[in-house]
PDB file of C-alpha atoms in Angstrom:
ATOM      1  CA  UNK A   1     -15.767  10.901  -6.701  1.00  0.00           C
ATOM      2  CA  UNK A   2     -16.106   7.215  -5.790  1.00  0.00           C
ATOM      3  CA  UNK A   3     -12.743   6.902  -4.783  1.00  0.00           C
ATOM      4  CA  UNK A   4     -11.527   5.377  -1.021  1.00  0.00           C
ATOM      5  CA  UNK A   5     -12.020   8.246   1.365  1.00  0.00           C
ATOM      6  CA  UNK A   6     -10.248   8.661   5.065  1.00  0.00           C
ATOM      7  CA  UNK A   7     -11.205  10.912   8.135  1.00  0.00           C
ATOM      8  CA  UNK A   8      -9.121  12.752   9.065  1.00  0.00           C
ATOM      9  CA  UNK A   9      -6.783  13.679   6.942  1.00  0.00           C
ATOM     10  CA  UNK A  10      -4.151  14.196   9.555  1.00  0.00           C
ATOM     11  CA  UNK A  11      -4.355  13.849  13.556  1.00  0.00           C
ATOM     12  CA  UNK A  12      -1.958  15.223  16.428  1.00  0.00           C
ATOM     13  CA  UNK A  13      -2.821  13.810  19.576  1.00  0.00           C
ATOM     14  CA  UNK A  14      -0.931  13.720  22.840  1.00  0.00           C
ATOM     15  CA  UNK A  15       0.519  10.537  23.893  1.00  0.00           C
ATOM     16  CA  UNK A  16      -2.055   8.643  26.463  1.00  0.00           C
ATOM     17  CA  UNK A  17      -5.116   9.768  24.185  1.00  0.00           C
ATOM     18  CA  UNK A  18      -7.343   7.671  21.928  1.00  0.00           C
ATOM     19  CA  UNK A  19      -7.714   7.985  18.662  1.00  0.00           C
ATOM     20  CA  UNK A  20     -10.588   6.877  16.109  1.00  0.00           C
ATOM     21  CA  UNK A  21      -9.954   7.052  12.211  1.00  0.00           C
ATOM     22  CA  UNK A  22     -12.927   5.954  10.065  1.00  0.00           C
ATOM     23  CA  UNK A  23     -12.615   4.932   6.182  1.00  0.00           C
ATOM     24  CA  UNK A  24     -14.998   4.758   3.615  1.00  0.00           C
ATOM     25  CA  UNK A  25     -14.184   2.403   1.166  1.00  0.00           C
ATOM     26  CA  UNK A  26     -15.561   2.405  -2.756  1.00  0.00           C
ATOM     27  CA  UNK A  27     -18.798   1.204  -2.862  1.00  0.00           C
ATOM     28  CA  UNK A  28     -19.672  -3.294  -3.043  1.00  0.00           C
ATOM     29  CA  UNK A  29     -16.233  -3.752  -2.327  1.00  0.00           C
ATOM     30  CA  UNK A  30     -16.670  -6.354   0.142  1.00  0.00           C
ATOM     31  CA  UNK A  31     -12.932  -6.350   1.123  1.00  0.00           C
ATOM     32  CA  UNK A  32     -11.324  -3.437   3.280  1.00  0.00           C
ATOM     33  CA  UNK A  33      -7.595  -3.847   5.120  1.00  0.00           C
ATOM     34  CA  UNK A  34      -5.959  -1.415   7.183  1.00  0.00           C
ATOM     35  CA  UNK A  35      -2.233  -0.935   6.584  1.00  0.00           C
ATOM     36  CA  UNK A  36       0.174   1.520   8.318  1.00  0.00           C
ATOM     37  CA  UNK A  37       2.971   3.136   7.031  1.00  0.00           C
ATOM     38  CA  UNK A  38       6.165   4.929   8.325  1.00  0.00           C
ATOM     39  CA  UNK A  39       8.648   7.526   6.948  1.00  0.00           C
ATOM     40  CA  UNK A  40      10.743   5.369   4.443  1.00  0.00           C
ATOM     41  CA  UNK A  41       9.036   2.180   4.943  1.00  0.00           C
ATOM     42  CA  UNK A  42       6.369   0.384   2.945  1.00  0.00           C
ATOM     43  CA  UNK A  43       2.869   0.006   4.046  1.00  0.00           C
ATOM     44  CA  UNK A  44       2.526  -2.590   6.528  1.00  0.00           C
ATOM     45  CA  UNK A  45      -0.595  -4.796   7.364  1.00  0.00           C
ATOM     46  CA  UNK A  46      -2.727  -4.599   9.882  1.00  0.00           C
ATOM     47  CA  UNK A  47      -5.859  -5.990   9.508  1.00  0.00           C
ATOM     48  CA  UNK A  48      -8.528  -6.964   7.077  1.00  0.00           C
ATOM     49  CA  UNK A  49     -12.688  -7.355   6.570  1.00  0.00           C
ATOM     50  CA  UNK A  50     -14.713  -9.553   4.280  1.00  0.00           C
ATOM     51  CA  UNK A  51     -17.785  -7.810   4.994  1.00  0.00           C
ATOM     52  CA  UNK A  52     -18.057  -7.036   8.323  1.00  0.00           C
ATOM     53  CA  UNK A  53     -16.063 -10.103   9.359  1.00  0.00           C
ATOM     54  CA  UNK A  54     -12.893  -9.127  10.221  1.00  0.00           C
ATOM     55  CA  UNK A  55     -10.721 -12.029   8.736  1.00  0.00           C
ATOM     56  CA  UNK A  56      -6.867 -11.439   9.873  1.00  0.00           C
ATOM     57  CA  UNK A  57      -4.583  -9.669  12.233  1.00  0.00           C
ATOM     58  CA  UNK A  58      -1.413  -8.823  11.955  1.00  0.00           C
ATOM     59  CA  UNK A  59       1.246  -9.193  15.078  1.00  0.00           C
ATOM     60  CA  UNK A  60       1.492  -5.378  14.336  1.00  0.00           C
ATOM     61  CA  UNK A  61      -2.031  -4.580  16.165  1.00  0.00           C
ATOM     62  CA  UNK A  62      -0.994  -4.396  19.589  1.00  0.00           C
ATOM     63  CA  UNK A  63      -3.904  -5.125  22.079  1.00  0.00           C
ATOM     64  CA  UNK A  64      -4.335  -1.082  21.722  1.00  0.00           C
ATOM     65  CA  UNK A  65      -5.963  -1.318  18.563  1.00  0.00           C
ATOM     66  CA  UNK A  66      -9.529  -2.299  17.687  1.00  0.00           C
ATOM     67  CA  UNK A  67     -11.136  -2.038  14.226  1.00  0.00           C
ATOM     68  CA  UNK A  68     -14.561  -2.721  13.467  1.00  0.00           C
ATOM     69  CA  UNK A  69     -17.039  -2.631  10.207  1.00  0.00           C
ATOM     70  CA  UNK A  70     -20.179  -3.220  11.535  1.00  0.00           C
ATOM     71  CA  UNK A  71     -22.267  -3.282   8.465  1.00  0.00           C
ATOM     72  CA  UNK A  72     -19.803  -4.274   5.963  1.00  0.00           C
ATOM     73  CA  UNK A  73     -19.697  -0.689   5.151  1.00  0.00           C
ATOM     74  CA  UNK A  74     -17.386   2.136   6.134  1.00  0.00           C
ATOM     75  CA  UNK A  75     -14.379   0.890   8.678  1.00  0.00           C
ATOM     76  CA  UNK A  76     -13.111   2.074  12.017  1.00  0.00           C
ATOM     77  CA  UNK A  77      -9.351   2.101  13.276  1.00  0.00           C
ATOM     78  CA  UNK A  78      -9.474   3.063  17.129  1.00  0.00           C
ATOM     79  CA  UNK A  79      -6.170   3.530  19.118  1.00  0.00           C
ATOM     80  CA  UNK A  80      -5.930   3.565  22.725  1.00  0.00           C
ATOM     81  CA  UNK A  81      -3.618   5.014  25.244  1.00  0.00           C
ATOM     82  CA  UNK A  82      -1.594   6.457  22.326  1.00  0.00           C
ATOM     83  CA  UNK A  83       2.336   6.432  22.086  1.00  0.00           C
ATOM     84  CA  UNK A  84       4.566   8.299  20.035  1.00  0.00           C
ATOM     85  CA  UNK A  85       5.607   4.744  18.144  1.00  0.00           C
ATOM     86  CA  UNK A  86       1.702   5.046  16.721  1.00  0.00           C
ATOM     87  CA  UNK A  87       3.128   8.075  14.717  1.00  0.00           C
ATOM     88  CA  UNK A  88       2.389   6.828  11.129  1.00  0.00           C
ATOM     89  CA  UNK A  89       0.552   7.331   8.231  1.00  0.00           C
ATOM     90  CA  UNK A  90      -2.856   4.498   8.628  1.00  0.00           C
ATOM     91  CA  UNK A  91      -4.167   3.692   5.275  1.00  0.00           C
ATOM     92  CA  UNK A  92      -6.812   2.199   3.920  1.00  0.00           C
ATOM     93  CA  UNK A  93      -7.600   0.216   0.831  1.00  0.00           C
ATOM     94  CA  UNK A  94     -10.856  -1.450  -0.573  1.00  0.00           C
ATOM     95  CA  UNK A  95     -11.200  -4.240  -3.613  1.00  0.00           C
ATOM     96  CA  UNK A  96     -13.774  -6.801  -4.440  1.00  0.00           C
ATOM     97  CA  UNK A  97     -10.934  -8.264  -6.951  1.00  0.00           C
ATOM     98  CA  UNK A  98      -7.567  -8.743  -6.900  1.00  0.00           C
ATOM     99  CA  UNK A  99      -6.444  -4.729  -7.419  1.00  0.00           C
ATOM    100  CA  UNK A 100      -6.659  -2.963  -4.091  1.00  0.00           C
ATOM    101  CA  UNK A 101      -7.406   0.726  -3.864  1.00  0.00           C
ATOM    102  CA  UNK A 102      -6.183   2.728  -1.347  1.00  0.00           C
ATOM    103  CA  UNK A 103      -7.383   5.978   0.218  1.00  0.00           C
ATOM    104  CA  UNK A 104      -5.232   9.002   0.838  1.00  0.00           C
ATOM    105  CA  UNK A 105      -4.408   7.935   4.680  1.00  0.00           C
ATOM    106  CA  UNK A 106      -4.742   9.235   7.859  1.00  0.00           C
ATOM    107  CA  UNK A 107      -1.285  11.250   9.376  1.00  0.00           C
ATOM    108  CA  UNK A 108      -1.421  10.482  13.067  1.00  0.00           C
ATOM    109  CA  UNK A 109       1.604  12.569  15.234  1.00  0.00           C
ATOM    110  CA  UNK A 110       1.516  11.837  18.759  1.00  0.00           C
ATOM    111  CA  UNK A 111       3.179  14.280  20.696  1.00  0.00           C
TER     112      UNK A 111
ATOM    113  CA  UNK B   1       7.478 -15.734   4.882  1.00  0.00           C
ATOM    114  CA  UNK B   2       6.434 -13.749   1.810  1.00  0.00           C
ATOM    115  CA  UNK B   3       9.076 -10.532   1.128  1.00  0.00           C
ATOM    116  CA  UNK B   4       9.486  -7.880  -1.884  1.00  0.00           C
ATOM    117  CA  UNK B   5      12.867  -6.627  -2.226  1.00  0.00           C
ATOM    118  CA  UNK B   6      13.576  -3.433  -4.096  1.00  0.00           C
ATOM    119  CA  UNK B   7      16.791  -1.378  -5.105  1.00  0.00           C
ATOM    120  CA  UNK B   8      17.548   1.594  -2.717  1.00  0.00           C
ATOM    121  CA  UNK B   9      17.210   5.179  -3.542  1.00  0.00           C
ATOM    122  CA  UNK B  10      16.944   7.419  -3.870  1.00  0.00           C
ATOM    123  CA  UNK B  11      17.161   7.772  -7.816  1.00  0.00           C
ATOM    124  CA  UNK B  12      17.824  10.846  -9.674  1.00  0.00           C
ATOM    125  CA  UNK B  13      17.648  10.861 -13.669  1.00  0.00           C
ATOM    126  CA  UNK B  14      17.790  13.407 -16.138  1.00  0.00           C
ATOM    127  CA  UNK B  15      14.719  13.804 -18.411  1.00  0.00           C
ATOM    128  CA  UNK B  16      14.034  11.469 -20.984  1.00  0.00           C
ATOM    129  CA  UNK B  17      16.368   8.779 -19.244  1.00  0.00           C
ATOM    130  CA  UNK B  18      15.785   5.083 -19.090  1.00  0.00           C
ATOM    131  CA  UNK B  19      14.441   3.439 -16.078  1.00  0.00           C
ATOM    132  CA  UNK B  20      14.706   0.454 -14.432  1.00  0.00           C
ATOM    133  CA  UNK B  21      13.855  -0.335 -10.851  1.00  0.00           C
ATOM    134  CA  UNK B  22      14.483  -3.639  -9.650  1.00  0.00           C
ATOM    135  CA  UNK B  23      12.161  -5.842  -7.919  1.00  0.00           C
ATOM    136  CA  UNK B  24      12.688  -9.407  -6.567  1.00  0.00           C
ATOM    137  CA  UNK B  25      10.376 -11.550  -4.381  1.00  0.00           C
ATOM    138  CA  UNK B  26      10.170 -14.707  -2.192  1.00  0.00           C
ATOM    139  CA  UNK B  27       6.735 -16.269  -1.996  1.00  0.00           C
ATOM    140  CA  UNK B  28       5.040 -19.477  -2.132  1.00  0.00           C
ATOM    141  CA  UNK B  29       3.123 -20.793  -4.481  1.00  0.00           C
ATOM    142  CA  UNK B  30       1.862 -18.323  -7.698  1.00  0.00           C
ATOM    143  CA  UNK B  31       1.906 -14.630  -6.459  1.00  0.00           C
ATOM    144  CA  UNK B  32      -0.344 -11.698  -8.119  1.00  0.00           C
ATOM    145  CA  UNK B  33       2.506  -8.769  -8.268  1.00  0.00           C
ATOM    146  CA  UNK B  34       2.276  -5.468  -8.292  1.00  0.00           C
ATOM    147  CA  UNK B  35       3.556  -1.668  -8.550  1.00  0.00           C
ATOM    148  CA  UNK B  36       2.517   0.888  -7.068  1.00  0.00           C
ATOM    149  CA  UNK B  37       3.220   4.768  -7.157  1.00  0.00           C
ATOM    150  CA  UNK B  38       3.153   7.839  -4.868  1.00  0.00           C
ATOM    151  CA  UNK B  39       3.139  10.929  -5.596  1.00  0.00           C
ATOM    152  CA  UNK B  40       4.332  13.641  -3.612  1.00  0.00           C
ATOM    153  CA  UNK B  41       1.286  14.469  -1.301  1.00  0.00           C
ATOM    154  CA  UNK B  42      -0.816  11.563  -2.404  1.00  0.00           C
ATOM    155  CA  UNK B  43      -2.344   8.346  -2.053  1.00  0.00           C
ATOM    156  CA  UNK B  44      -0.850   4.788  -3.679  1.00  0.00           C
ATOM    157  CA  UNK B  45      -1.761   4.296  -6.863  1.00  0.00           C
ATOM    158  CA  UNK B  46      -1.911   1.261  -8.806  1.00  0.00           C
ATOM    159  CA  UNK B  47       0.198   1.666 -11.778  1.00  0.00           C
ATOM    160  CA  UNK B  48       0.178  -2.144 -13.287  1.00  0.00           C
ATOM    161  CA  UNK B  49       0.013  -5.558 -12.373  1.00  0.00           C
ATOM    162  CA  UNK B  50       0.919  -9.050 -13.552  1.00  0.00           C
ATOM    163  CA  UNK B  51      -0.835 -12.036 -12.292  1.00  0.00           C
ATOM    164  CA  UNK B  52       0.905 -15.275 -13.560  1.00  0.00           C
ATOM    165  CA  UNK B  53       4.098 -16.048 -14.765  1.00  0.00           C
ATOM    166  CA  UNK B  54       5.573 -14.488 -18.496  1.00  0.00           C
ATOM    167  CA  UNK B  55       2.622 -11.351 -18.156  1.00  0.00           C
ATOM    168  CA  UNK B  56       3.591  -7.930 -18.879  1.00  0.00           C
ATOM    169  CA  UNK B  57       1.580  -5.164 -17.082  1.00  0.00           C
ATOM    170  CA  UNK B  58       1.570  -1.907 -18.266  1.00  0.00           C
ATOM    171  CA  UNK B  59       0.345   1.666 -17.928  1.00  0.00           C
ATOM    172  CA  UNK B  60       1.767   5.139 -18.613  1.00  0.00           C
ATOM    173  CA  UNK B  61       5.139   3.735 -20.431  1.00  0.00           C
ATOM    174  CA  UNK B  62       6.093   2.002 -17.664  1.00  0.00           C
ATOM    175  CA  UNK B  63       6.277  -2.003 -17.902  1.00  0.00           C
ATOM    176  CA  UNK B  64       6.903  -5.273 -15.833  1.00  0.00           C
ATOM    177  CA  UNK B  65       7.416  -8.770 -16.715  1.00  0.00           C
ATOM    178  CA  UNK B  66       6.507 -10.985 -14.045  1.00  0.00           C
ATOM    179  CA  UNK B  67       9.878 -13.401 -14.029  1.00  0.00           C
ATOM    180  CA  UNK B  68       9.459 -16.251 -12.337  1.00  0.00           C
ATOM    181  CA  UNK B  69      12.808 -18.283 -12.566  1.00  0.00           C
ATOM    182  CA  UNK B  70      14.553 -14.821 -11.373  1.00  0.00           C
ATOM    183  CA  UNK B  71      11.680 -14.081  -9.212  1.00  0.00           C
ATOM    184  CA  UNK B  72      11.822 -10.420 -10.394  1.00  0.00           C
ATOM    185  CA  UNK B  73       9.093  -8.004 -11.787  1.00  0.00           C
ATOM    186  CA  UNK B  74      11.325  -5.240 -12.720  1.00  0.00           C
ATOM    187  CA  UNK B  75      10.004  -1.564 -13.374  1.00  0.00           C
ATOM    188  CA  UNK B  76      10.960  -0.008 -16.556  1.00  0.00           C
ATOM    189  CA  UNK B  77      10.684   3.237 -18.696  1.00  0.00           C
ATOM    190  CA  UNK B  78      11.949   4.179 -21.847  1.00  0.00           C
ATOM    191  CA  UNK B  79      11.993   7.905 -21.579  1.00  0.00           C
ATOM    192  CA  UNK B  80      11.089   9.641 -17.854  1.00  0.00           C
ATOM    193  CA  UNK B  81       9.432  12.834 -17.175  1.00  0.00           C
ATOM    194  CA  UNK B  82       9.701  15.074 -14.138  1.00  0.00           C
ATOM    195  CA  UNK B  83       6.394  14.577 -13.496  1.00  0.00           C
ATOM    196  CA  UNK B  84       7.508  10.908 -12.783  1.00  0.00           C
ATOM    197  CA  UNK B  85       8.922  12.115  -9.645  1.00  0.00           C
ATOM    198  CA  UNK B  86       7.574  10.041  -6.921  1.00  0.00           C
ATOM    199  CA  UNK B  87       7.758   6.737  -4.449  1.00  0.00           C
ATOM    200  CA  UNK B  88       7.252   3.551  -6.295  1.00  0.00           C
ATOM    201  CA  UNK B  89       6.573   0.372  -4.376  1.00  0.00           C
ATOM    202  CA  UNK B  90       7.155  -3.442  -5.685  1.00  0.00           C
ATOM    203  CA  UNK B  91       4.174  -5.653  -4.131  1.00  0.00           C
ATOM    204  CA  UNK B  92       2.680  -8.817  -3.714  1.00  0.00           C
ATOM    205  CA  UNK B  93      -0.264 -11.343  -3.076  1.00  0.00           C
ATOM    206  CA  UNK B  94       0.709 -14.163  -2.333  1.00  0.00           C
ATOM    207  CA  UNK B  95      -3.152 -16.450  -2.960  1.00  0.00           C
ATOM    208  CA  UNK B  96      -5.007 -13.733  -4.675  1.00  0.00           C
ATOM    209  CA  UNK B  97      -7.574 -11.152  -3.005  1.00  0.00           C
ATOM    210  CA  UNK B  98      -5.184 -11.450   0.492  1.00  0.00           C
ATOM    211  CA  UNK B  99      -3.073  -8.762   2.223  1.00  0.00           C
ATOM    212  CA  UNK B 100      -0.337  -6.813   0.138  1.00  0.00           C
ATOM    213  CA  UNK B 101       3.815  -7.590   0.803  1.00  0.00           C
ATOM    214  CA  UNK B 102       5.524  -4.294  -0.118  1.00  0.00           C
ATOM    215  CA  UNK B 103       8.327  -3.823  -0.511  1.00  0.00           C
ATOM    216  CA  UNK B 104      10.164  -0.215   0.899  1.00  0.00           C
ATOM    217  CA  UNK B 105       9.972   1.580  -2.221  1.00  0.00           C
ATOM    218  CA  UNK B 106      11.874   3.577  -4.198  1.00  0.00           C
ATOM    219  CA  UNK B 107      12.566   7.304  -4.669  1.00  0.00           C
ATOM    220  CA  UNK B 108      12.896   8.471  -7.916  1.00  0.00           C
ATOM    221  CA  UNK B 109      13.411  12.218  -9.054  1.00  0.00           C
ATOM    222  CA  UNK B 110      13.807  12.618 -12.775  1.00  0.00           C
ATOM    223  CA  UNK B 111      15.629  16.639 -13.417  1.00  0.00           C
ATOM    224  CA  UNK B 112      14.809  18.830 -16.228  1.00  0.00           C
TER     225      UNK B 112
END
């Protein structure tokens, strides 16, 4: 399969802890954006990378949250000093077009 | 700023019903627009797309005609199946290739 893939799947962490989720997006797509998504809502977004530059940030990424993509490969999502407002499902999504495709997400539960 | 509004849920239709989920926007310029599905337990899925004005995307039964003097992209279905059941989500780009507006999406359970 060739599809978007996420790690991990799901993630309970107690508030104060970091967290690191890492996608891998479908291979020569040179875009990747992060988007998070709560119960009811629509994904929001977060941030995105043309290659390993990352391009945009939404007011949504705190000063908690880093991502990186340092070879314009797979991406990382790190939170720090976690709080239970972070408890959302973090999604990914690659294209190298105008169709995005998005990965099965990341559940992150702080406790 | 760019929005997607959608009609609440959830909705609940017998089998073989019509469908229509409405979808309006507010964006500048020419917008890409989208629709998008989850299923219960999955990932979004693309499920069609219109990129300019008068287009009709597409896929599964299920159509959209990007409108813009109503600024709507409507979802529709002439005959649902239960294993329609799922979240579907209105979206847009507002300059092509940038980040997706979605809108909350809507429920839909279709009964046997």
């Amino acid at each position: 399969d060739t599809g978007v893939s996420q790690d991990p799947r799901h993630k309970i962490t107690k508030r104060g802890q970091n967290v690191t989720f890492r996608c891998d997006p479908i291979s020569e797509h040179n875009r990747l954006y992060w988007y998070r998504q709560t119960l009811g809502q629509g994904p929001e977004f977060l941030t995105y990378f043309q290659n390993e530059a990352q391009l945009e940030k939404s007011r949504l990424l705190s000063d908690r949250f880093s991502a990186e993509r340092p070879k314009g490969s797979f991406s990382t999502l790190e939170i720090q000093r976690t709080e239970q407002g972070d408890s959302a499902m973090y999604l990914c999504a690659s294209t190298r077009g105008v169709e995005q495709y998005f990965g099965p997400g990341t559940r992150l539960t702080v406790t | 700023g760019n929005s997607v509004t959608q009609m609440e849920g959830p909705v609940t239709l017998s089998e073989e019903a019509f469908l229509t989920i409405n979808c309006t926007y507010t964006a500048t310029g020419y917008p890409s627009l989208f629709w998008y599905v989850q299923y219960p337990g999955e990932g979004l899925q693309l499920l069609l797309k219109a990129t300019k004005a008068d287009d009709k995307g597409s896929n599964k039964g299920f159509e959209a005609t990007y409108r813009k003097e109503t600024t709507s992209f409507h979802l529709e279905k002439g005959s649902v199946q239960v294993s329609d059941s799922a979240v579907y989500f209105c979206a847009l780009d507002s300059s092509g290739n940038t980040p997706l507006v979605f809108g909350k999406g809507t429920r839909l359970s279709v009964i046997a």
